[in-house]
Coordinates of C-alpha atoms in Angstrom, one line a residue:
M1 CA -10.9 12.0 16.8
F2 CA -7.3 10.9 16.7
L3 CA -6.8 12.1 20.2
L4 CA -10.0 10.5 21.5
V5 CA -9.1 7.1 20.0
W6 CA -5.5 7.2 21.1
L7 CA -6.4 8.2 24.6
S8 CA -9.1 5.6 24.9
I9 CA -6.5 2.9 24.1
A10 CA -3.5 4.1 25.9
W11 CA -5.5 4.8 29.1
F12 CA -6.2 1.1 29.7
G13 CA -4.0 -2.0 29.6
S14 CA -4.0 -5.8 29.3
W15 CA -2.3 -8.4 31.5
E16 CA 1.4 -8.3 30.8
F17 CA 1.9 -12.0 31.8
N18 CA -0.6 -13.3 29.2
P19 CA 1.5 -15.5 26.9
N20 CA 0.5 -13.6 23.7
N21 CA 1.8 -10.4 25.2
A22 CA 4.6 -11.8 27.2
T23 CA 6.4 -13.8 24.5
R24 CA 6.5 -10.9 22.1
L25 CA 7.8 -8.6 24.8
F26 CA 10.4 -11.1 25.9
A27 CA 11.7 -11.3 22.4
A28 CA 11.9 -7.4 22.2
I29 CA 13.7 -7.3 25.5
A30 CA 16.2 -9.9 24.4
L31 CA 16.9 -8.0 21.1
V32 CA 17.4 -4.7 22.9
E33 CA 19.5 -5.9 25.8
D34 CA 21.5 -8.7 24.2
G35 CA 21.1 -8.3 20.4
S36 CA 19.7 -11.8 20.3
A37 CA 16.3 -13.3 19.4
R38 CA 16.7 -16.1 22.0
I39 CA 14.4 -15.9 25.0
D40 CA 16.0 -18.8 27.0
S41 CA 15.9 -17.0 30.3
F42 CA 12.2 -16.1 29.9
A43 CA 11.1 -19.5 28.5
P44 CA 9.7 -20.9 31.8
L45 CA 7.4 -17.9 32.0
T46 CA 5.4 -18.5 28.9
I47 CA 3.7 -21.4 27.2
D48 CA 4.0 -19.6 23.8
K49 CA 7.4 -20.4 22.5
A50 CA 9.3 -22.1 19.7
E51 CA 12.4 -24.3 20.2
F52 CA 15.3 -24.8 17.7
D53 CA 18.6 -26.4 18.5
G54 CA 18.0 -26.3 22.2
H55 CA 17.1 -22.6 22.4
A56 CA 13.7 -20.8 22.9
Y57 CA 12.4 -18.2 20.6
L58 CA 9.3 -16.2 19.8
D59 CA 6.8 -18.5 18.2
K60 CA 4.9 -15.8 16.3
A61 CA 5.4 -13.6 13.3
P62 CA 7.8 -11.0 14.6
G63 CA 6.0 -7.8 13.5
M64 CA 4.7 -6.7 16.9
T65 CA 8.0 -7.5 18.6
L66 CA 9.8 -5.3 16.1
M67 CA 7.3 -2.5 16.6
A68 CA 7.9 -2.7 20.4
L69 CA 11.7 -2.3 20.0
P70 CA 11.7 1.6 20.2
A71 CA 9.6 1.6 23.4
V72 CA 11.6 -1.1 25.0
A73 CA 14.9 0.6 24.1
A74 CA 13.7 3.9 25.4
M75 CA 12.6 2.5 28.7
T76 CA 15.8 0.6 29.1
W77 CA 17.8 3.7 28.4
A78 CA 15.7 6.0 30.5
G79 CA 15.4 3.7 33.6
G80 CA 18.7 1.9 33.3
E81 CA 17.1 -1.3 34.5
R82 CA 17.8 -4.5 32.6
S83 CA 15.8 -7.8 32.8
S84 CA 18.7 -9.5 34.5
A85 CA 18.1 -7.4 37.6
V86 CA 14.5 -8.5 38.2
P87 CA 13.3 -12.0 39.3
H88 CA 12.3 -14.3 36.5
V89 CA 9.3 -15.6 38.5
F90 CA 5.8 -15.7 37.0
G91 CA 3.6 -13.1 38.8
D92 CA 6.5 -11.4 40.6
P93 CA 5.5 -7.8 41.3
H94 CA 8.9 -6.4 40.3
L95 CA 8.9 -8.3 37.1
G96 CA 5.3 -7.4 36.5
R97 CA 6.1 -3.7 36.8
F98 CA 9.1 -4.1 34.6
L99 CA 7.1 -5.7 31.8
R100 CA 4.1 -3.5 32.3
L101 CA 6.0 -0.3 31.7
R102 CA 7.5 -1.6 28.5
Q103 CA 4.2 -3.1 27.2
R104 CA 2.2 0.1 28.0
M105 CA 4.8 2.2 26.1
A106 CA 4.8 -0.3 23.2
V107 CA 1.0 -0.1 23.0
A108 CA 1.0 3.7 23.1
T109 CA 3.5 4.0 20.3
G110 CA 2.2 1.1 18.3
P111 CA -1.3 -0.3 18.3
A112 CA -2.8 2.9 19.8
L113 CA -1.3 5.0 17.0
L114 CA -2.3 2.6 14.2
T115 CA -5.9 2.3 15.4
A116 CA -6.2 6.1 15.8
I117 CA -4.8 6.7 12.3
A118 CA -7.1 4.1 10.9
A119 CA -10.1 5.7 12.6
V120 CA -9.3 9.0 11.0
L121 CA -8.7 7.5 7.5
L122 CA -12.0 5.5 7.8
W123 CA -13.8 8.7 8.7
D124 CA -12.2 10.4 5.6
M125 CA -13.2 7.5 3.3
A126 CA -16.7 7.3 4.6
L127 CA -17.1 11.1 4.2
G128 CA -15.9 10.9 0.6
L129 CA -18.2 8.0 -0.2
T130 CA -21.3 9.3 1.4
G131 CA -20.8 13.1 1.6
S132 CA -22.1 12.9 5.2
A133 CA -19.8 13.9 8.1
A134 CA -22.3 12.3 10.5
A135 CA -22.3 9.0 8.6
A136 CA -18.5 9.0 8.6
L137 CA -18.3 9.7 12.3
F138 CA -20.7 6.9 13.0
A139 CA -18.6 4.4 11.1
A140 CA -15.2 5.6 12.5
I141 CA -16.4 5.6 16.2
A142 CA -18.1 2.2 15.7
Y143 CA -14.8 0.8 14.4
A144 CA -12.5 2.1 17.1
L145 CA -14.7 2.2 20.2
G146 CA -17.7 0.0 19.4
T147 CA -15.9 -3.3 18.7
P148 CA -13.1 -5.4 20.3
V149 CA -10.6 -3.4 18.2
W150 CA -10.6 -1.1 21.3
G151 CA -9.6 -3.9 23.7
W152 CA -7.2 -5.7 21.4
S153 CA -5.4 -2.4 20.7
T154 CA -4.4 -2.4 24.4
T155 CA -2.3 -5.5 23.8
I156 CA 0.7 -6.2 21.6
T157 CA -1.0 -9.0 19.8
G158 CA -1.4 -8.4 16.1
H159 CA -5.1 -8.5 15.5
A160 CA -6.0 -4.8 15.9
P161 CA -2.9 -3.6 14.1
V162 CA -3.7 -5.8 11.1
A163 CA -7.2 -4.4 11.0
A164 CA -5.8 -0.9 11.1
L165 CA -3.3 -1.6 8.3
Y166 CA -6.0 -3.0 6.1
I167 CA -7.9 0.3 6.5
I168 CA -4.8 2.3 5.7
A169 CA -4.2 0.1 2.6
V170 CA -7.8 0.6 1.3
A171 CA -7.6 4.3 2.0
G172 CA -4.3 4.6 0.2
F173 CA -5.3 2.7 -2.8
R174 CA -8.5 4.8 -3.2
R175 CA -6.4 8.0 -3.4
S176 CA -4.6 6.7 -6.5
R177 CA -1.5 8.8 -6.0
P178 CA 2.1 7.6 -5.8
G179 CA 2.7 8.6 -2.2
W180 CA -0.5 6.9 -1.1
A181 CA 0.3 3.8 -3.2
V182 CA 3.5 3.5 -1.3
A183 CA 1.7 3.8 2.0
A184 CA -0.9 1.2 0.9
G185 CA 1.7 -1.3 -0.3
A186 CA 3.8 -0.9 2.8
A187 CA 0.7 -1.4 5.0
L188 CA -0.1 -4.7 3.3
G189 CA 3.5 -5.8 3.5
W190 CA 3.8 -4.9 7.2
A191 CA 0.5 -6.7 8.0
V192 CA 2.1 -9.9 6.8
V193 CA 5.1 -9.3 9.1
I194 CA 2.7 -9.0 12.0
E195 CA 0.4 -12.0 11.0
Y196 CA 1.4 -14.3 8.2
Q197 CA -2.2 -15.2 7.3
A198 CA -2.8 -11.5 6.6
V199 CA -1.5 -12.1 3.1
L200 CA -4.9 -13.7 2.2
A201 CA -7.2 -10.8 2.8
G202 CA -4.4 -8.5 1.7
L203 CA -4.5 -10.2 -1.7
V204 CA -8.2 -9.4 -1.9
I205 CA -7.4 -5.7 -1.3
A206 CA -4.5 -5.8 -3.8
V207 CA -6.6 -7.4 -6.6
W208 CA -9.3 -4.8 -6.0
A209 CA -6.7 -2.0 -6.2
A210 CA -5.4 -3.3 -9.5
W211 CA -9.0 -3.5 -10.8
Q212 CA -9.7 0.1 -9.7
W213 CA -6.6 1.3 -11.5
R214 CA -7.2 -0.7 -14.7
R215 CA -7.9 2.5 -16.7
H216 CA -5.7 4.9 -14.7
P217 CA -3.1 6.6 -16.9
D218 CA -0.5 5.9 -14.2
R219 CA -1.5 2.3 -13.5
A220 CA 1.9 0.7 -14.0
R221 CA 3.7 3.3 -11.9
L222 CA 1.1 3.1 -9.1
L223 CA 1.3 -0.7 -9.0
G224 CA 5.1 -0.6 -9.1
F225 CA 5.3 1.8 -6.2
A226 CA 2.8 -0.3 -4.2
A227 CA 4.6 -3.5 -5.0
A228 CA 8.0 -2.1 -4.2
A229 CA 6.8 -0.7 -0.8
G230 CA 5.1 -4.0 0.1
T231 CA 8.3 -5.9 -0.7
A232 CA 10.4 -3.4 1.3
A233 CA 8.1 -3.8 4.3
L234 CA 8.8 -7.5 4.3
L235 CA 12.6 -7.1 4.6
P236 CA 12.5 -6.7 8.5
L237 CA 10.9 -10.2 8.6
L238 CA 13.8 -11.7 6.6
A239 CA 16.3 -9.8 8.7
Y240 CA 14.8 -11.0 11.9
N241 CA 14.7 -14.6 10.7
L242 CA 18.4 -14.3 9.6
L243 CA 19.4 -13.0 13.0
A244 CA 17.3 -15.6 14.9
F245 CA 17.7 -18.7 12.9
G246 CA 20.6 -18.0 10.5
E247 CA 18.3 -18.3 7.5
P248 CA 15.8 -15.8 6.1
F249 CA 12.9 -18.1 5.3
R250 CA 12.5 -20.2 8.5
I251 CA 9.1 -19.9 10.1
A252 CA 9.0 -19.9 13.9
Y253 CA 5.7 -21.7 13.9
A254 CA 7.7 -24.8 12.8
G255 CA 9.2 -25.0 16.2
V256 CA 6.1 -24.4 18.3
Q257 CA 6.1 -26.3 21.6
G258 CA 3.0 -27.7 23.4
F259 CA 0.5 -27.0 20.7
D260 CA 0.3 -30.2 18.5
G261 CA -2.6 -28.7 16.5
M262 CA -0.1 -26.5 14.8
K263 CA 1.3 -29.6 13.1
Q264 CA -2.0 -30.2 11.3
G265 CA -2.6 -28.8 7.9
L266 CA -0.5 -25.7 7.2
F267 CA 0.6 -24.6 10.6
G268 CA -2.8 -25.3 12.1
L269 CA -4.9 -24.3 9.1
G270 CA -7.2 -26.9 7.6
V271 CA -10.6 -26.8 6.1
P272 CA -13.2 -24.2 7.3
R273 CA -15.9 -25.7 9.4
A274 CA -19.5 -24.4 9.4
R275 CA -20.0 -25.1 13.1
V276 CA -17.0 -23.1 14.0
L277 CA -18.1 -20.3 11.7
L278 CA -21.3 -20.0 13.6
E279 CA -19.5 -20.0 16.9
I280 CA -17.3 -17.1 15.6
L281 CA -20.3 -15.1 14.7
I282 CA -23.0 -15.9 17.4
G283 CA -21.5 -18.6 19.7
D284 CA -21.9 -18.2 23.5
R285 CA -18.1 -18.2 24.1
R286 CA -16.6 -16.2 21.2
G287 CA -19.5 -14.7 19.2
L288 CA -18.6 -11.4 17.5
L289 CA -22.1 -10.1 17.6
W290 CA -22.3 -10.3 21.4
V291 CA -19.2 -8.1 21.9
A292 CA -19.9 -5.8 18.9
P293 CA -23.7 -5.6 18.4
V294 CA -23.3 -2.7 15.9
V295 CA -21.6 -5.0 13.4
V296 CA -25.0 -6.7 12.8
L297 CA -25.8 -3.8 10.5
A298 CA -22.8 -4.4 8.2
P299 CA -24.6 -6.7 5.8
L300 CA -27.3 -4.0 5.3
G301 CA -24.6 -1.4 4.6
L302 CA -22.9 -3.8 2.1
S303 CA -26.2 -4.4 0.4
I304 CA -26.9 -0.7 0.0
A305 CA -23.4 0.0 -1.3
G306 CA -23.7 -3.0 -3.7
E307 CA -26.7 -1.5 -5.3
R308 CA -24.9 1.7 -6.3
A309 CA -22.6 1.6 -9.4
R310 CA -20.1 3.9 -7.8
T311 CA -19.5 1.7 -4.7
R312 CA -20.3 -1.7 -6.1
S313 CA -16.7 -2.9 -6.6
L314 CA -15.7 -1.6 -3.1
A315 CA -18.6 -3.4 -1.5
A316 CA -17.6 -6.6 -3.3
M317 CA -14.1 -6.3 -2.0
L318 CA -15.2 -5.6 1.5
A319 CA -17.5 -8.6 1.5
A320 CA -14.8 -10.8 0.0
A321 CA -12.2 -9.7 2.6
I322 CA -14.7 -10.3 5.4
A323 CA -15.3 -13.8 4.0
V324 CA -11.6 -14.6 3.8
V325 CA -10.9 -13.6 7.4
L326 CA -13.9 -15.6 8.6
L327 CA -13.0 -18.7 6.6
V328 CA -9.3 -18.6 7.7
N329 CA -10.5 -18.3 11.4
A330 CA -12.9 -21.2 10.8
A331 CA -10.2 -23.3 9.3
Y332 CA -7.7 -22.7 12.2
F333 CA -7.3 -25.6 14.7
Y334 CA -7.1 -23.1 17.6
W335 CA -10.0 -21.0 16.2
D336 CA -11.2 -19.8 19.6
G337 CA -7.8 -18.2 20.4
G338 CA -7.5 -19.6 24.0
N339 CA -7.9 -16.7 26.4
A340 CA -9.9 -14.1 24.4
T341 CA -12.9 -11.8 24.7
G342 CA -14.7 -12.3 21.4
P343 CA -13.1 -14.0 18.4
R344 CA -9.7 -12.5 18.3
H345 CA -8.6 -14.1 15.0
A346 CA -11.6 -12.4 13.3
V347 CA -10.7 -8.9 14.5
P348 CA -8.9 -8.0 11.2
L349 CA -12.3 -8.0 9.4
I350 CA -13.8 -5.3 11.6
G351 CA -12.6 -2.4 9.5
F352 CA -14.2 -4.0 6.5
A353 CA -17.4 -4.3 8.4
A354 CA -17.3 -0.8 9.9
L355 CA -17.1 1.2 6.7
P356 CA -20.5 -0.1 5.4
L357 CA -22.1 1.3 8.6
A358 CA -21.8 4.8 7.0
W359 CA -24.3 3.8 4.3
V360 CA -26.7 2.4 7.0
W361 CA -26.6 5.8 8.7
Q362 CA -27.4 7.5 5.4
E363 CA -30.6 5.6 5.1
G364 CA -32.1 7.5 8.0
G365 CA -35.4 6.4 9.7
W366 CA -35.5 3.2 11.6
A367 CA -32.0 2.2 10.3
R368 CA -30.4 5.3 11.9
S369 CA -32.3 4.9 15.1
S370 CA -31.3 1.3 15.4
A371 CA -27.7 2.2 14.6
I372 CA -27.6 4.8 17.4
V373 CA -28.9 2.3 20.0
L374 CA -26.5 -0.4 18.8
L375 CA -23.5 1.9 18.8
C376 CA -24.2 3.1 22.3
L377 CA -24.6 -0.5 23.6
S378 CA -21.4 -1.5 21.7
M379 CA -19.4 1.4 23.2
V380 CA -20.5 0.5 26.7
I381 CA -19.6 -3.1 26.2
N382 CA -16.2 -2.4 24.8
L383 CA -15.3 0.2 27.4
M384 CA -16.0 -2.5 30.0
V385 CA -13.9 -5.0 28.0
A386 CA -11.0 -2.6 27.4
A387 CA -10.9 -1.6 31.1
A388 CA -11.4 -5.0 32.6
E389 CA -10.5 -8.0 30.5
I390 CA -9.7 -8.6 26.9
F391 CA -8.2 -12.1 27.7
A392 CA -11.3 -13.9 29.0
P393 CA -10.5 -17.5 30.0
P394 CA -11.8 -20.1 27.5
E395 CA -13.8 -22.1 30.1
Y396 CA -16.4 -19.3 30.6
R397 CA -19.7 -19.4 28.7
W398 CA -21.1 -16.0 28.0
P399 CA -17.7 -14.5 29.0
L400 CA -18.9 -10.9 28.5
W401 CA -21.1 -11.4 31.6
S402 CA -19.2 -14.1 33.6
A403 CA -15.5 -13.4 33.0
V404 CA -15.6 -9.7 32.2
Y405 CA -18.4 -8.1 34.2
E406 CA -18.9 -10.4 37.2
L407 CA -15.3 -11.5 37.7
R408 CA -13.6 -8.2 36.8
F409 CA -15.5 -5.1 36.1
S410 CA -18.1 -5.3 38.9
R411 CA -15.3 -5.8 41.4
G412 CA -13.3 -2.9 40.2
D413 CA -10.6 -5.1 38.9
L414 CA -9.6 -2.7 36.1
R415 CA -6.3 -1.5 34.5
T416 CA -6.0 2.3 34.1
V417 CA -3.1 4.7 34.0
P418 CA -3.9 6.3 37.3
S419 CA -4.5 3.1 39.1
E420 CA -1.3 1.4 37.8
W421 CA 1.1 4.3 38.1
W422 CA -0.4 7.1 40.3
G423 CA -1.8 5.1 43.2
W424 CA -5.4 5.9 42.4
T425 CA -8.3 3.5 42.8
T426 CA -9.4 1.8 39.6
W427 CA -12.8 3.5 39.8
H428 CA -11.2 6.9 40.1
G429 CA -9.0 6.0 37.1
L430 CA -12.1 5.1 35.1
A431 CA -13.8 8.3 36.2
L432 CA -10.9 10.5 35.0
Y433 CA -10.9 8.8 31.7
L434 CA -14.6 9.6 31.3
V435 CA -13.9 13.2 32.3
L436 CA -11.3 13.5 29.5
A437 CA -13.0 11.4 26.8
L438 CA -16.6 12.5 27.0
P439 CA -15.8 16.2 26.3
L440 CA -13.6 15.0 23.4
L441 CA -16.4 12.9 22.0
A442 CA -18.9 15.8 22.5
F443 CA -16.4 18.1 20.7
V444 CA -16.1 15.7 17.7
I445 CA -19.9 15.4 17.5
G446 CA -20.3 19.1 17.7
K447 CA -17.8 19.7 14.9
T448 CA -19.5 17.0 12.8
R449 CA -22.9 18.7 13.2
A450 CA -21.3 22.1 12.2
I451 CA -19.8 20.4 9.1
S452 CA -23.2 18.9 8.3
R453 CA -25.0 22.3 8.6
G454 CA -22.3 23.9 6.5
S455 CA -22.7 21.3 3.8
A456 CA -26.5 21.7 3.8

């Protein structure tokens, strides 16, 4: 399963000149090549930037930039080419290839790894909760390949990595052992380094963990390990701020240029709006249910889990975390995320919504039949999105059809490893992916059936 998910993400790519990708990559390149957080030479190439004292900087939380450093450093060392040797012109093919190589490596060693790890841990959790390998497989595949987690994992934006880190945290806290407490605490801390607002749903997970451990004989020790690891994970954020701004607690969002909405409320966060919440869920431009139909079953799974004493507190935590992510998205001035296929700011909730799908599978009958149909539809949709366009322009209504299928996919405008690096056509690149991925999927399903027969 790990290989299937990692391959499915690393095989495809997102546009390297999209500002959300580019500004994070520019900062990583500047840090590697110059030891500086300033992106002055790249500033004309992106609308996403902050300015302080006449210099341009990354305007995001720095987590994804820091995660990209090893890949950028490796490519700089291996190829010997520096950014100063390529034209700093938007859309220039030489610059595009320079950025694309570093971004693809950063994805393969960052978001792709995290999402693959999270899929395996989600499978393990679901198996422990339901006792059904098939139910666990359904939930894990739905999470990784049946939602926009797939497409957003091909970028170096923070949405999919935060979703993965939440799953890692929940899995770690459930195991109630010191090593796993460290992993869980570190996951929550690093999620905040990637996206500041991740602290809110992270607090829901932390409170649930403390409640779960309230009678544990090692409660104080486990909480101490988790808190220490979470605090340690925040240190790179302070170090980056110190390097960039000369002070550890300056927030780059304070210097955002060109987005006046960020000056409203708390860096763009105000009061949640009911209309926006509906748009996030079912709207014709960003509705989650259109790009991940299988998620419609999540409330049913939460209801089933909530009726059982053993899983009641877990179901309550999952529901509360989903609500927090949705309300934060609905309160954000730029709630639609600009160029995005689906509601990108709501992606961190997907792991919370995917785990309950295991209980839906357990119900059997019409619930299972519906789940299979919805998962197959969701996987086809998200294969198309991951291959063609995760950054759908905001002016398109029903972007899944107009911006993804009609504008990109139907015309073979895809991004695959063979078409970008080996000179293959995009359709041949997609075909080779299917040749590799479908047997992996069949193998996983076959192993799952064998486990199920053995358990019976």
